[in-house]
Amino acid sequence: WTAHTPIDRVGVGSPVHTRHLLGALSGADAISVQTERDAEELQRLLRALDLERPGPRIAARPVGFDPSWWERARDNATVAALARRHRSSEGALLVAVDRAYYTKGIVHRLHALDLALADGALTPDEVRLVQIAVPTRGDIPVYRRLRAEIARTTEEINRTWRRRDGRPVVELVTDPCSPTEVAGLLRAGDVALVTPVRDGMNLVAFEHAALNGDRAVELVLGAGAGAAEALGDVSRLVDGQDVFDVAAAIVQSVRTPSADLAARSARRAAIAATRSSSTWADGVLGERSRSDDWPGTARGRSTS
């Protein structure tokens, strides 16, 4: 949904189905969404229904994660060994962790790296990308086509650009990865690329922040991610669908001195530490006893 989408064009279904969905949502007493942006857009869409009853209270309650697990992973021996394996090459290591989903901006990201190399801003020996892109919704043709495009683009980049050490410029991982394996990769990276075109939150940004508060690393973050509301000021913010913007951010991140990155890493970790799943659960599930905390159009109604 966007702030200017006509109500009959919201979603991918028919207008009738969209109205049914919004009508069902309008019957709720309280709705929790990820960001202030989402709250404003949902309010606008529900107002367009001309409801006869007061609309639901809508509040931004950003989903949380387990910061302590990711902080402890800094000293985990298995994570450290995985990180050493990923770092066993020259140049800056770019890392990205996604499901192979069309809003994640994976193809845009690959083209951005290719552009940075084609322009001569970076050489193949200066940079390498490990991209986790776990398949999802394999029975849907558009997702199969996306996976094929990701694989094809990766092959084209590796065929065009060669490193002296023989390693591929882009290593594509499509097998499911455990949290420990993801932590090992994120712990190894010099630059994390979290550049969706649009995303509800994207907890990878927070996991990377919590894991690397003690390292001088960069986070290139798509403005379309909900995480940008919290981390945008301490990350390198980009338009995830703008290949030129992402390419410039990659080059700038690789070239930025470590001293300038260390403080940003620490600030990101401090923000991530406040985003625990228990805090989120308390905020959402505790509304029965704290209903007046909700901003919105109705007060004092039951939340049952």
C-alpha positions as a printed Julia matrix, in Angstrom:
304×3 Matrix{Float64}:
   0.0     0.0     0.0
   1.13    3.54   -0.65
  -0.17    6.78    0.72
  -1.82    7.66   -2.61
  -3.16    4.27   -3.7
  -6.89    4.44   -4.54
  -8.8     2.07   -2.31
 -10.0     0.0    -5.27
  -6.41   -0.7    -6.3
  -4.94   -1.78   -2.98
  -3.42   -5.25   -3.04
  -3.11   -7.78   -5.83
  -6.66   -9.17   -5.7
  -9.83   -7.77   -7.13
 -11.32   -4.51   -5.77
 -14.14   -6.55   -4.23
 -11.7    -8.73   -2.3
  -9.76   -5.66   -1.19
 -12.89   -4.04    0.18
 -13.8    -7.27    1.97
 -10.34   -7.36    3.58
 -10.51   -3.74    4.7
 -14.07   -4.25    5.87
 -12.96   -7.15    8.02
 -10.13   -5.08    9.48
 -12.55   -2.28   10.27
 -14.39   -4.6    12.67
 -11.38   -4.83   14.97
 -11.12   -2.74   18.12
  -7.34   -2.41   17.87
  -4.8    -3.07   15.11
  -1.05   -3.2    15.59
   1.21   -2.48   12.61
   4.97   -2.22   12.16
   5.63    1.47   11.53
   4.12    4.93   11.83
   4.02    5.01    8.04
   1.92    1.84    7.99
  -0.39    3.2    10.68
  -1.04    6.38    8.71
  -1.71    4.49    5.48
  -4.1     2.04    7.1
  -5.94    4.9     8.78
  -6.35    6.57    5.38
  -7.64    3.43    3.73
 -10.15    2.73    6.48
 -11.39    6.31    6.43
 -12.09    5.88    2.71
 -14.62    3.16    3.58
 -16.89    5.76    5.28
 -17.48    3.49    8.25
 -20.71    3.87   10.2
 -18.99    2.88   13.46
 -15.82    4.29   15.04
 -12.78    2.84   13.35
 -10.27    0.66   15.16
  -7.44    2.11   17.17
  -4.29    1.74   15.07
  -0.82    1.97   16.56
   2.72    1.29   15.4
   4.17   -1.55   17.48
   7.41   -2.59   15.73
   8.02   -6.32   15.94
  10.96   -7.36   18.09
  13.67  -10.03   18.13
  16.12  -11.5    20.68
  18.99   -9.0    20.96
  20.72  -10.97   23.7
  21.14  -14.05   21.48
  22.83  -12.0    18.77
  25.01  -10.17   21.29
  26.16  -13.47   22.8
  26.89  -14.8    19.3
  29.81  -12.36   19.11
  31.77  -14.72   21.4
  30.39  -18.01   20.05
  33.19  -20.28   18.83
  31.16  -21.73   15.96
  30.11  -18.28   14.77
  33.75  -17.16   14.92
  34.9   -20.16   12.87
  32.23  -19.54   10.23
  33.2   -15.88   10.09
  36.86  -16.76    9.53
  35.9   -19.06    6.66
  33.87  -16.33    4.96
  36.65  -13.78    5.44
  39.36  -15.95    3.88
  39.82  -13.7     0.86
  41.13  -10.25    0.03
  38.96   -7.17   -0.24
  35.75   -6.04    1.41
  33.08   -8.65    2.09
  29.51   -7.64    1.34
  26.81   -9.79    2.93
  23.05  -10.06    2.38
  20.43  -12.34    3.9
  16.98  -12.6     2.31
  14.18  -14.85    1.27
  13.93  -14.92   -2.53
  10.98  -12.54   -2.47
  10.25   -9.89   -5.07
  10.19   -6.94   -2.64
  13.66   -7.68   -1.25
  15.53   -5.92   -4.05
  17.96   -8.78   -4.65
  18.19   -8.35   -8.43
  18.57   -4.56   -8.06
  21.38   -5.2    -5.57
  23.21   -7.53   -7.95
  22.93   -5.04  -10.78
  24.24   -2.33   -8.45
  27.37   -4.34   -7.71
  27.82   -5.03  -11.41
  27.49   -1.29  -12.1
  30.12   -0.4    -9.48
  32.52   -2.83  -11.17
  31.67   -1.7   -14.72
  32.24    1.94  -13.81
  35.66    1.08  -12.41
  34.72    2.45   -8.99
  35.65   -0.97   -7.57
  37.71   -3.85   -8.9
  36.77   -7.53   -8.5
  39.68   -8.05   -6.1
  38.38   -5.28   -3.85
  34.94   -6.7    -3.21
  32.99   -9.92   -2.87
  29.32  -10.53   -2.09
  27.81  -13.51   -0.28
  24.06  -13.43   -0.9
  21.73  -15.78    0.96
  18.49  -16.03   -1.05
  16.41  -18.85    0.37
  13.6   -19.97   -1.97
  10.03  -19.29   -0.91
   6.58  -20.05   -2.37
   8.03  -22.42   -4.94
   4.63  -23.36   -6.36
   3.99  -19.82   -7.63
   5.39  -19.1   -11.14
   6.47  -15.51  -10.45
   8.7   -16.69   -7.6
  10.23  -19.39   -9.77
  11.0   -16.76  -12.4
  12.55  -14.51   -9.76
  14.83  -17.29   -8.52
  15.89  -17.99  -12.1
  16.66  -14.3   -12.65
  18.73  -14.13   -9.47
  20.73  -17.2   -10.53
  21.17  -15.93  -14.08
  22.34  -12.49  -12.95
  24.79  -14.05  -10.5
  26.24  -16.23  -13.25
  26.6   -13.25  -15.6
  28.46  -11.23  -12.98
  30.83  -14.08  -12.16
  31.43  -14.74  -15.85
  32.22  -11.06  -16.51
  34.3   -10.3   -13.43
  37.09  -12.57  -12.22
  39.1   -12.37   -9.03
  42.76  -13.31   -8.92
  42.15  -15.75   -6.05
  39.62  -17.7    -8.13
  36.7   -17.06   -5.79
  33.44  -15.83   -7.32
  32.59  -12.17   -7.01
  29.08  -13.27   -5.99
  28.48  -16.41   -3.96
  24.79  -17.3    -4.04
  23.48  -19.46   -1.17
  20.02  -20.92   -1.66
  19.99  -23.61    1.04
  18.19  -22.76    4.3
  20.63  -21.46    6.91
  20.47  -21.8    10.68
  20.69  -18.68   12.88
  24.26  -19.67   13.75
  25.19  -19.83   10.05
  23.56  -16.46    9.42
  25.4   -15.01   12.41
  28.7   -16.32   11.06
  28.11  -14.58    7.75
  26.92  -11.31    9.28
  29.85  -11.37   11.69
  32.27  -11.76    8.78
  30.91   -8.97    6.59
  32.37   -5.5     6.25
  29.16   -4.17    4.72
  25.65   -5.59    5.14
  23.22   -4.92    2.29
  19.63   -4.78    3.53
  18.08   -2.97    0.58
  14.48   -4.03    0.03
  12.22   -2.05   -2.23
   9.6    -2.38    0.5
   9.55   -4.39    3.71
   7.37   -4.46    6.79
  10.37   -4.39    9.12
  13.34   -6.61    8.11
  14.81   -7.92   11.34
  18.09   -8.82    9.6
  19.02   -5.15    9.96
  18.56   -5.36   13.74
  20.3    -8.74   13.99
  23.3    -7.34   12.13
  23.31   -4.29   14.41
  23.16   -6.3    17.64
  25.82   -8.74   16.43
  28.34   -6.11   15.3
  28.19   -3.34   17.88
  31.89   -3.9    18.6
  33.04   -3.78   14.96
  33.57   -0.97   12.46
  31.1    -2.13    9.83
  28.48   -0.48    7.64
  24.8    -1.19    7.1
  23.37   -0.13    3.74
  19.66    0.07    4.46
  16.74    0.45    2.08
  14.44    3.33    2.97
  11.51    1.05    2.13
  12.26   -1.2     5.11
  10.38   -0.56    8.33
  13.72   -0.82   10.11
  14.71    2.47    8.5
  12.49    4.36   10.97
  14.82    3.28   13.78
  18.16    2.72   12.04
  18.05    5.15    9.13
  20.02    7.88   10.88
  22.88    5.53   11.77
  23.01    3.62    8.48
  23.67    4.44    4.85
  20.12    4.93    3.59
  19.26    4.14   -0.04
  16.33    3.66   -2.4
  16.32   -0.11   -2.81
  14.98    0.03   -6.37
  17.51    2.65   -7.54
  20.47    0.7    -8.89
  22.64    3.82   -9.12
  21.88    4.78   -5.52
  22.72    1.31   -4.21
  25.89    1.16   -6.34
  27.1     4.49   -4.95
  26.37    3.34   -1.4
  28.39    0.15   -1.92
  31.39    2.12   -3.17
  31.13    4.7    -0.38
  30.82    2.0     2.26
  33.89    0.15    1.02
  35.88    3.4     0.95
  34.77    4.82    4.33
  37.54    4.73    7.0
  36.96    2.28    9.83
  37.15    5.01   12.46
  34.05    6.64   10.98
  32.13    3.36   11.04
  32.87    2.26   14.6
  30.7     4.88   16.29
  27.78    4.17   13.94
  28.03    0.45   14.69
  27.85    1.1    18.43
  24.85    3.38   18.03
  23.01    0.84   15.88
  23.63   -1.85   18.51
  22.23    0.4    21.23
  19.05    0.94   19.23
  18.72   -2.77   18.43
  19.0    -3.62   22.13
  15.68   -1.83   22.75
  13.78   -3.92   20.19
  13.24   -7.15   22.11
  10.37   -9.46   21.27
   9.17   -9.31   24.88
   8.85   -5.53   24.65
   6.82   -5.92   21.47
   4.6    -8.6    23.04
   3.98   -6.44   26.11
   3.03   -3.54   23.87
   0.58   -5.54   21.77
  -0.9    -7.97   24.27
  -1.04   -5.57   27.18
  -3.59   -3.3    25.52
  -6.52   -4.77   27.46
  -5.22   -3.11   30.61
  -3.67   -0.09   28.89
  -6.18    0.73   26.16
  -5.77    4.47   26.69
  -2.19    4.22   25.4
  -3.51    3.65   21.89
  -3.6     6.61   19.57
  -6.56    6.57   17.21
 -10.19    7.3    16.74
 -11.82    5.44   19.64
 -11.24    5.32   23.4
 -12.46    3.22   26.23
 -13.85    0.39   24.11
 -13.25   -3.26   24.89
 -10.29   -4.86   23.08
 -11.72   -8.35   23.32
